[in-house]
C-alpha positions as a Python dict, from the first residue, in 0.01 Angstrom:
ca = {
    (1, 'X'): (0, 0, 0),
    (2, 'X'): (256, -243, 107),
    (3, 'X'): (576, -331, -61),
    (4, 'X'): (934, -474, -3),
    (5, 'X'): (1050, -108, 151),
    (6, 'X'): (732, -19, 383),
    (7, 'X'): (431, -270, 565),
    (8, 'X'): (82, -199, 537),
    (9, 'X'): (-50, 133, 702),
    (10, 'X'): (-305, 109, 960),
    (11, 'X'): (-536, 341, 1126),
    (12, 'X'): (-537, 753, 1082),
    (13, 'X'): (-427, 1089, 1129),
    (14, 'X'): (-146, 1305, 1087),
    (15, 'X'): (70, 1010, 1117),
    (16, 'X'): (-45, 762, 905),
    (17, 'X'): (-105, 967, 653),
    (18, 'X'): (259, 1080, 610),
    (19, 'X'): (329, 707, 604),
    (20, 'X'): (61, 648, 335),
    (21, 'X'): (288, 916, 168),
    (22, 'X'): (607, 809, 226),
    (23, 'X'): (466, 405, 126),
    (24, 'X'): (372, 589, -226),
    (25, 'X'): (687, 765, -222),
    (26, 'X'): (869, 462, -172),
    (27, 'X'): (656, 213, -438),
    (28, 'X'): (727, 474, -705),
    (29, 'X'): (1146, 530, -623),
    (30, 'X'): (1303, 230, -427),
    (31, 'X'): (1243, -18, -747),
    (32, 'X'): (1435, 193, -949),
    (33, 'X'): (1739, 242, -674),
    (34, 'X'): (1959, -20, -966),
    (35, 'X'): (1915, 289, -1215),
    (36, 'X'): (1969, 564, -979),
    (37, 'X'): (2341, 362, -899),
    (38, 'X'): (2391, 320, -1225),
    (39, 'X'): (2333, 683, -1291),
    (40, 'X'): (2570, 743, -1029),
    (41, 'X'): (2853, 515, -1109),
    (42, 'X'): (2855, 652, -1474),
    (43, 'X'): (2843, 1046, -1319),
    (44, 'X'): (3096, 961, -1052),
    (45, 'X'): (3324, 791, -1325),
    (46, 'X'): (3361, 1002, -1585),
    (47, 'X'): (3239, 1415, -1543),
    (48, 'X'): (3509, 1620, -1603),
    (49, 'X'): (3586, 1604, -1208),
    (50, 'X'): (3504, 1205, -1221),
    (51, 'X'): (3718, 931, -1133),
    (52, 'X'): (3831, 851, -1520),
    (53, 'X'): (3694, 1179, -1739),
    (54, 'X'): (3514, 1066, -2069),
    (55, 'X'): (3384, 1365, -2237),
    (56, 'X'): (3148, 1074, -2468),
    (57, 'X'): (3089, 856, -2186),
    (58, 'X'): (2997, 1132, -2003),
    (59, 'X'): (2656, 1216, -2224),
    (60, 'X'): (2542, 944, -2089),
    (61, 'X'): (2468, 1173, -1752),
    (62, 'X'): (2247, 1433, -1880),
    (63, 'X'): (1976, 1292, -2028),
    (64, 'X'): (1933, 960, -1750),
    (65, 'X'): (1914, 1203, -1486),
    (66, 'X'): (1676, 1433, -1691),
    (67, 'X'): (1452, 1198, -1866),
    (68, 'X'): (1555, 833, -1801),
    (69, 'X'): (1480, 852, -1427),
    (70, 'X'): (1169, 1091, -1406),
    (71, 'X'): (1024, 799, -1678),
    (72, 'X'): (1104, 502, -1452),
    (73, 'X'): (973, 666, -1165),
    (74, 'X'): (655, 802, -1406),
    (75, 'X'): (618, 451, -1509),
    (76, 'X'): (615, 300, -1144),
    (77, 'X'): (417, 547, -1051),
    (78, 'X'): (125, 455, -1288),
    (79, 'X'): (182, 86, -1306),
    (80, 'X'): (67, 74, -877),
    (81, 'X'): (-206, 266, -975),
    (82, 'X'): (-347, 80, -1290),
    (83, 'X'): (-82, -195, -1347),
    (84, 'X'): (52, -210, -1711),
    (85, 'X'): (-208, 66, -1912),
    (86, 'X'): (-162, 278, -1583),
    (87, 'X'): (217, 240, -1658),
    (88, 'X'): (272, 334, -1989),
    (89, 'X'): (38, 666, -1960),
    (90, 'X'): (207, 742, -1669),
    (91, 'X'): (551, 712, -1881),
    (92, 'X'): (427, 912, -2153),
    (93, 'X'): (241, 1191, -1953),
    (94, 'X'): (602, 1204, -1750),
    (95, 'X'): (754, 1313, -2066),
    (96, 'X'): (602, 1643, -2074),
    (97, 'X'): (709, 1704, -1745),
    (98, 'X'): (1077, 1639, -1890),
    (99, 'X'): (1084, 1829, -2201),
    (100, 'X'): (1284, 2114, -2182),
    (101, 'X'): (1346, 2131, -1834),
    (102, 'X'): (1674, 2157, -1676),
    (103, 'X'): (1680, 2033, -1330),
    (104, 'X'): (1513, 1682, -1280),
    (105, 'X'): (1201, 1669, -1250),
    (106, 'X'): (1084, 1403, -982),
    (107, 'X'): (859, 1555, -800),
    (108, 'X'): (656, 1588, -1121),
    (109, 'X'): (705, 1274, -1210),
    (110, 'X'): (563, 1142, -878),
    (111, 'X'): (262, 1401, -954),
    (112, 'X'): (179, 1312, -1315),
    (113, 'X'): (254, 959, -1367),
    (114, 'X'): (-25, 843, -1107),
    (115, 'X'): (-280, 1085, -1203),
    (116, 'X'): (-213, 989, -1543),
    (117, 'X'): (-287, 630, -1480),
    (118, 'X'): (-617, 712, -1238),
    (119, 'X'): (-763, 905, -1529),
    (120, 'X'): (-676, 581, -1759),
    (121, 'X'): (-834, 344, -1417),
    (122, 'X'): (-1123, 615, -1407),
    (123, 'X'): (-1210, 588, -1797),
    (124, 'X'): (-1226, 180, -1789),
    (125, 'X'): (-1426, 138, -1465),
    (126, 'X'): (-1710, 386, -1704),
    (127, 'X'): (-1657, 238, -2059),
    (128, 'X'): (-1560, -142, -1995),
    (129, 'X'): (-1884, -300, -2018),
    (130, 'X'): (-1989, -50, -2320),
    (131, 'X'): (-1735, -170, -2556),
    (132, 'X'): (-1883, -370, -2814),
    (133, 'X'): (-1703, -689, -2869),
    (134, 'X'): (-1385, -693, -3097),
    (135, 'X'): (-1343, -317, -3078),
    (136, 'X'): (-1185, -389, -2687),
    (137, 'X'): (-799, -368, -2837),
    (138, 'X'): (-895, -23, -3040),
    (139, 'X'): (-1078, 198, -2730),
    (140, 'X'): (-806, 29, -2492),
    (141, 'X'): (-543, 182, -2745),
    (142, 'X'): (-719, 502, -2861),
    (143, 'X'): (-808, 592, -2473),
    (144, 'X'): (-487, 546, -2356),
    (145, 'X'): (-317, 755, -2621),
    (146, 'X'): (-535, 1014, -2596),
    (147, 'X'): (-558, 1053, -2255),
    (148, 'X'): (-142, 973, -2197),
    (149, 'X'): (-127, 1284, -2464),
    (150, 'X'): (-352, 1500, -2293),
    (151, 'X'): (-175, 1473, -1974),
    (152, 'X'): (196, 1520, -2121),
    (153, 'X'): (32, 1889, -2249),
    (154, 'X'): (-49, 1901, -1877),
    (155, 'X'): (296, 1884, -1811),
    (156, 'X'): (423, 2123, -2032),
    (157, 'X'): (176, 2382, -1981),
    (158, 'X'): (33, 2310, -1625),
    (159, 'X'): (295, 2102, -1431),
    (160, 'X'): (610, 2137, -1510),
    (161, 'X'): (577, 2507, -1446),
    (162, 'X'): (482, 2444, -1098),
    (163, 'X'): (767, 2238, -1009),
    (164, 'X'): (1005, 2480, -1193),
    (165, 'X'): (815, 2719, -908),
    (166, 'X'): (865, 2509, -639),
    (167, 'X'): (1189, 2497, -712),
    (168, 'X'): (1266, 2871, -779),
    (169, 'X'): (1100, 2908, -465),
    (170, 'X'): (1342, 2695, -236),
    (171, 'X'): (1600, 2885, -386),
    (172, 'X'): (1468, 3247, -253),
    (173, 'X'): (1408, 3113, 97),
    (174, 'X'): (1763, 2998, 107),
    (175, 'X'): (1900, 3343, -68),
    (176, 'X'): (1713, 3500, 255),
    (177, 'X'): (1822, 3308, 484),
    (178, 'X'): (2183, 3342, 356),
    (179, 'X'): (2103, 3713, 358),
    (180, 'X'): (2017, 3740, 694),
    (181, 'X'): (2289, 3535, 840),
    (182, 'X'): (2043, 3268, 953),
    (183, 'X'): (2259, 2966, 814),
    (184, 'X'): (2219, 2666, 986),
    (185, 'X'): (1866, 2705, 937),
    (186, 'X'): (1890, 2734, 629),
    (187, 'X'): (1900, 2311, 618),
    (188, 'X'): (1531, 2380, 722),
    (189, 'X'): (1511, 2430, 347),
    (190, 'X'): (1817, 2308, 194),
    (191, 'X'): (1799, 1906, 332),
    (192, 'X'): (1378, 1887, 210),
    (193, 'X'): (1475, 2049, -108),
    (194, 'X'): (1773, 1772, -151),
    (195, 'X'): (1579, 1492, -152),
    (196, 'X'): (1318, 1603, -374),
    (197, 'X'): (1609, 1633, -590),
    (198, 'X'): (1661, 2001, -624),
    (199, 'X'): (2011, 2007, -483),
    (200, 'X'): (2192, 2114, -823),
    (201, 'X'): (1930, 2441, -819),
    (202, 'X'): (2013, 2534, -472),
    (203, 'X'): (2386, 2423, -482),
    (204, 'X'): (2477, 2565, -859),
    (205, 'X'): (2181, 2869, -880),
    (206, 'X'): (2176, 3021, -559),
    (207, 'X'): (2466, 2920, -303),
    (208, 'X'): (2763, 2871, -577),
    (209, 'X'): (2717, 3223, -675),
    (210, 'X'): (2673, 3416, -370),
    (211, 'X'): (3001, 3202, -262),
    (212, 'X'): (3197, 3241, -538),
    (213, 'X'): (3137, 3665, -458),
    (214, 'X'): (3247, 3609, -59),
    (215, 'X'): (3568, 3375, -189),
    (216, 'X'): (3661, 3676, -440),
    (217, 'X'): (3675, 3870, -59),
    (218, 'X'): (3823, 3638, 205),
    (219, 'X'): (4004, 3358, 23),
    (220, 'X'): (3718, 3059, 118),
    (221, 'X'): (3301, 3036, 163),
    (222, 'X'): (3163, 2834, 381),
    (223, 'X'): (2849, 2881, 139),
    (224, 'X'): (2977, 2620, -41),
    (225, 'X'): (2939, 2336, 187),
    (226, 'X'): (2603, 2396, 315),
    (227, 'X'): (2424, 2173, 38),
    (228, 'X'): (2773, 1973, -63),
    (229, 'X'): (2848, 1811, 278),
    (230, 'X'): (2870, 1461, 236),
    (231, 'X'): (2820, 1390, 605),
    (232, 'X'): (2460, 1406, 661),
    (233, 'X'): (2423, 1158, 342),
    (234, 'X'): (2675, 947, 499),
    (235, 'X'): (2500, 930, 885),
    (236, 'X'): (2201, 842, 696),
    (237, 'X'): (2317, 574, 497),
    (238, 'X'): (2529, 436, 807),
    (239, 'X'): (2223, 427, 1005),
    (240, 'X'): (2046, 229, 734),
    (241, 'X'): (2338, 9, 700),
    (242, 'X'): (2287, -123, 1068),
    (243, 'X'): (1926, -26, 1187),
    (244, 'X'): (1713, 10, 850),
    (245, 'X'): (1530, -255, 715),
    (246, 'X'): (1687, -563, 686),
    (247, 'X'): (1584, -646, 265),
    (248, 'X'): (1776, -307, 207),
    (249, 'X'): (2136, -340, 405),
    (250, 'X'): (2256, -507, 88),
    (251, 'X'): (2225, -237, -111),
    (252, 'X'): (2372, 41, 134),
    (253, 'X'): (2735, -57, 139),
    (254, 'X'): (2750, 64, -265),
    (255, 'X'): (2567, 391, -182),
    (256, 'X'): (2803, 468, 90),
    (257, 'X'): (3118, 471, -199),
    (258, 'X'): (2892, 633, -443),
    (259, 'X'): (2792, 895, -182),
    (260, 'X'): (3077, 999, 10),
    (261, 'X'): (3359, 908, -218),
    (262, 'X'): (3238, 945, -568),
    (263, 'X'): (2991, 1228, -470),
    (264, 'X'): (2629, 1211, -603),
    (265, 'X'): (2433, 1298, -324),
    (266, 'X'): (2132, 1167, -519),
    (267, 'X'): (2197, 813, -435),
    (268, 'X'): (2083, 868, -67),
    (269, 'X'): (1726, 1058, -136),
    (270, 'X'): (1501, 722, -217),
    (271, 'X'): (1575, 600, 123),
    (272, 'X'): (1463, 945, 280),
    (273, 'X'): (1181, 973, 97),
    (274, 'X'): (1075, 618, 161),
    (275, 'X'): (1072, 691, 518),
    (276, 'X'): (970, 1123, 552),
    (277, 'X'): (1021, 1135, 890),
    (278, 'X'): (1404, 1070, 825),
    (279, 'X'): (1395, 1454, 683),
    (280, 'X'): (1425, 1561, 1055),
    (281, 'X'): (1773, 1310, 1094),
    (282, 'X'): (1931, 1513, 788),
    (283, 'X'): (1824, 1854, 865),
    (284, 'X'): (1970, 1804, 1225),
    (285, 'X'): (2304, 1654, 1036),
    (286, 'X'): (2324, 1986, 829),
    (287, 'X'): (2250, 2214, 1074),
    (288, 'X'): (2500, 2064, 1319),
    (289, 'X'): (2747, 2052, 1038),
    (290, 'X'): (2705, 2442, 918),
    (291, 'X'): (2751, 2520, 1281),
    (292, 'X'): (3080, 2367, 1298),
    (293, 'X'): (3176, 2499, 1016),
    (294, 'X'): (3078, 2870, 1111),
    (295, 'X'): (3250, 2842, 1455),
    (296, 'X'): (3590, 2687, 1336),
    (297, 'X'): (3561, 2961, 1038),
    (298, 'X'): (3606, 2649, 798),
    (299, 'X'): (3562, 2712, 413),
    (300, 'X'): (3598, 2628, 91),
    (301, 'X'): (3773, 2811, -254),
    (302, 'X'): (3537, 2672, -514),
    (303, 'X'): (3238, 2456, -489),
    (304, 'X'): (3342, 2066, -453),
    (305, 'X'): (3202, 1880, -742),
    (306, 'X'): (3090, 1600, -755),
    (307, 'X'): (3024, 1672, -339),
    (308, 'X'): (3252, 1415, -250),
    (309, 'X'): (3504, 1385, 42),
    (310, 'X'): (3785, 1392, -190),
    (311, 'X'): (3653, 1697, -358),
    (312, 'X'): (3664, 1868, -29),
    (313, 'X'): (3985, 1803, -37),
    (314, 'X'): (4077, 1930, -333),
    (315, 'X'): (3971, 2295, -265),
    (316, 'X'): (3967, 2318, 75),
    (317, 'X'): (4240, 2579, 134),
    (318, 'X'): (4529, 2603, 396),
    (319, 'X'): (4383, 2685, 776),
    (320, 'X'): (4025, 2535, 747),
    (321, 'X'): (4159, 2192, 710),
    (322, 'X'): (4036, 2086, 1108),
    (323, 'X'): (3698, 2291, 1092),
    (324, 'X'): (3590, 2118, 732),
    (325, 'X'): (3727, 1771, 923),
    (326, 'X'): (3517, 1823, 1231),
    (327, 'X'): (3167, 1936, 1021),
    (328, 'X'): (3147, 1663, 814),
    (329, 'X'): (3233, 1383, 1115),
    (330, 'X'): (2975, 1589, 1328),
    (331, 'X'): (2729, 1609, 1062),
    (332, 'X'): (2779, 1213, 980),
    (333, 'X'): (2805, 1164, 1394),
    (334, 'X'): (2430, 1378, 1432),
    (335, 'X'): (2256, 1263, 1142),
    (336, 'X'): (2316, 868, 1229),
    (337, 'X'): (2216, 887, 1569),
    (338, 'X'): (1895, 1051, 1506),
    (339, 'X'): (1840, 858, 1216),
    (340, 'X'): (1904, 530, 1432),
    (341, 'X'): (1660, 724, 1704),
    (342, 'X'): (1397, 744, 1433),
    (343, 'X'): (1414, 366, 1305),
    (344, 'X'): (1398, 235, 1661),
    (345, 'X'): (1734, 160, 1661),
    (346, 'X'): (1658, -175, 1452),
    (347, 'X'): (1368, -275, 1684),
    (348, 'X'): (1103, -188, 1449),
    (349, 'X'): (1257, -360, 1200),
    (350, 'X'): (1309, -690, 1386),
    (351, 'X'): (897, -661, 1509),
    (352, 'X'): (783, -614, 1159),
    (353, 'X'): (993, -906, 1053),
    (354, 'X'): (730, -1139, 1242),
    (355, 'X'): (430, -1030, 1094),
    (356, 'X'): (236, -1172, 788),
    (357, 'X'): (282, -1018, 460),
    (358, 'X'): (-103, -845, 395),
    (359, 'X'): (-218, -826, 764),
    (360, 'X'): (-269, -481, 758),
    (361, 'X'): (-591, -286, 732),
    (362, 'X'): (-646, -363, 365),
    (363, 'X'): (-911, -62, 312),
    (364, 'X'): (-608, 179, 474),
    (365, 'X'): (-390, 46, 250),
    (366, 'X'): (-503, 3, -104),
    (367, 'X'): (-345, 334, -296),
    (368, 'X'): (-621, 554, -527),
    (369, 'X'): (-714, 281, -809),
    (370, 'X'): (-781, 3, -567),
    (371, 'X'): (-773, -318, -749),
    (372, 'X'): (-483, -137, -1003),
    (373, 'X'): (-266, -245, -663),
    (374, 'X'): (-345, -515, -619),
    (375, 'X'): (-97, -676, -841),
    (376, 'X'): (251, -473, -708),
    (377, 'X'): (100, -601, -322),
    (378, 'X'): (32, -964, -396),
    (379, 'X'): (457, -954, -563),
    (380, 'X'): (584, -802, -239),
    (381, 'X'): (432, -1065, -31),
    (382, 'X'): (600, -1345, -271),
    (383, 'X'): (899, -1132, -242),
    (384, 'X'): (840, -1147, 141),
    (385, 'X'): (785, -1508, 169),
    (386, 'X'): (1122, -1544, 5),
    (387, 'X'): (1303, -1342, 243),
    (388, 'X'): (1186, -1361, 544),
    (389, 'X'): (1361, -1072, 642),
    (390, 'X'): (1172, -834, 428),
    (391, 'X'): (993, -506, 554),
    (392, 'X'): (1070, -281, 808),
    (393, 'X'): (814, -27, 996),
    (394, 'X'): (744, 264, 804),
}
């Protein structure tokens, strides 16, 4: 699959298969990045700890994170595998993913909505040259209720449980590692986690606690900042900003503020996951940042939130001032430079910027559905005509 955010995937193995993934990845999350800043603008404006606290405007947070933003990326998902009919199952079957859950639920999302929309794909492909004329509108409906149905049960009963595993699972690791005084690696765990957005369970269920116990003791945690450091996000973005691809920069400037000064981390994990191999940039950021940390003896008094640079501020107590300083510019300094390593320091992006939109292997590229594709491809290369500085290297 090719898009704006990643070029067509040739060739195999181990490689091009986590591209294939990331591409996917990507298609489903990057044409949604306007509602993730809008969901991050509201949050950063007006929580309790925002920038101008609305308790009504502030309702607005829950449910976008919760619901709004699985759909979208539900919908997305479905509509690259079966265009429209793929999109709307995939939407629905996302919802049972979202009902009643607490944490956001993505990763499902990125599950359900295209297997949703390859069952729809699968069902025409058998029954489209059985329907009898003028019944076409009633199976087309009927199928894709029923089957869009079917799979939101999935979700409730088969799916969302898993993630909710997944996600209780992350949180054990780190509550070992914590245990066994193992902490920068804990960004082994922590930094994937993040960016499949299960930063609040980590952050809030597992970390906030057991620092909130070790503050009651010495005054400060440094358990608090191992998830909440802005710097890794902000090393990231930077090295988007000035090596990513080029139909992106735009958009990077705004995440920076949203990141690092109003705090939602969230803003930063589309552009991770539309490249994977970035992971290895922000687990190096965290781990070089919980170092610092642990040998300046830095720490915090409460758990900054929103995990912004002003709420480190705000509870970061007398003494640990220079360590909390130094871990965040280190973090930033670490994550950037191997983030800039892993884009090619712009090169990549500046040889994929000569190439033909569609030149890839076609057969390596088409997603599961095939022609259900072929519609999102043929608008990224109008999009890339356009702007002829459109696609970077994935």
């Amino acid at each position: 699959m090719a898009t704006d955010y990643t070029p067509a995937v040739t060739g195999t193995g181990i490689k091009a298969g986590i591209q294939r993934v990331g591409g996917y990845l990507a298609g489903m999350v990057m044409p949604n990045i306007g509602a993730f800043i809008a969901w991050g603008l509201i949050t950063a404006l007006f929580i309790p700890t925002g920038w101008i606290p609305n308790a009504h405007l502030a309702q607005l947070v829950g449910p976008m994170i919760t619901v709004l933003l699985p759909v979208l990326i539900g919908y997305t998902g479905g509509r690259l595998v079966h265009g429209q009919r793929g999109a709307v199952v995939g939407a629905v079957a996302t919802m049972g993913i979202v009902v009643g859950s607490e944490v956001p639920m993505f990763l499902g999302a990125m599950m359900v909505g295209p297997l949703a929309a390859y069952l729809v794909k699968l069902f025409d492909n058998a029954f489209e040259h059985r329907i009898k004329a003028g019944f076409e509108m009633l199976v087309n409906n009927f199928s894709a209720g029923i089957i869009g149905g079917g799979m939101a049960l999935v979700g409730v009963w088969v799916i969302g449980p898993v993630v909710r595993s997944i996600t209780n699972l992350a949180g054990h690791g780190v509550d070992w590692l914590v245990g066994h005084n193992l902490l920068p690696v804990a960004s082994v765990l922590v930094e994937p986690a993040k960016v499949l957005f299960l930063n609040n369970a980590i952050n809030h269920g597992v970390l906030g606690p057991l620092g909130v116990a070790q503050a009651t003791e010495t005054g400060k945690s440094i358990l608090f900042m191992i998830e909440s450091n802005p710097g890794p996000g902000l090393g990231l973005l930077l090295a988007f900003l000035f090596f990513g691809p080029r139909a992106l920069r735009p958009s990077v400037p705004a995440a920076i503020i949203i990141h690092f000064l109003g705090g939602i981390h969230e803003i930063y994990f589309p552009y991770v996951l539309m490249k994977p191999r970035l992971i290895l940039a922000m687990i190096a950021g965290g781990a070089a940042g919980v170092t610092t940390f642990m040998i300046t003896g830095a720490g915090l008094v409460a758990t900054p939130s929103p995990g912004s640079v002003f709420a480190y501020a705000a509870v970061t107590p007398r003494g640990s001032w220079f360590g909390v300083v130094l871990g965040i510019l280190i973090a930033a300094a670490v994550t950037f430079f191997v983030a800039a390593a892993l884009l090619g320091f712009g090169r990549l992006n500046g040889d994929a910027q000569t190439e033909q939109p569609g030149t890839g292997d076609a057969e390596a590229t088409v997603p599961p559905g095939g022609e259900g594709a072929a519609a999102p491809r043929q608008t990224a290369g109008a999009a890339a005509t356009a702007n002829s500085t459109a696609v970077s290297e994935a």
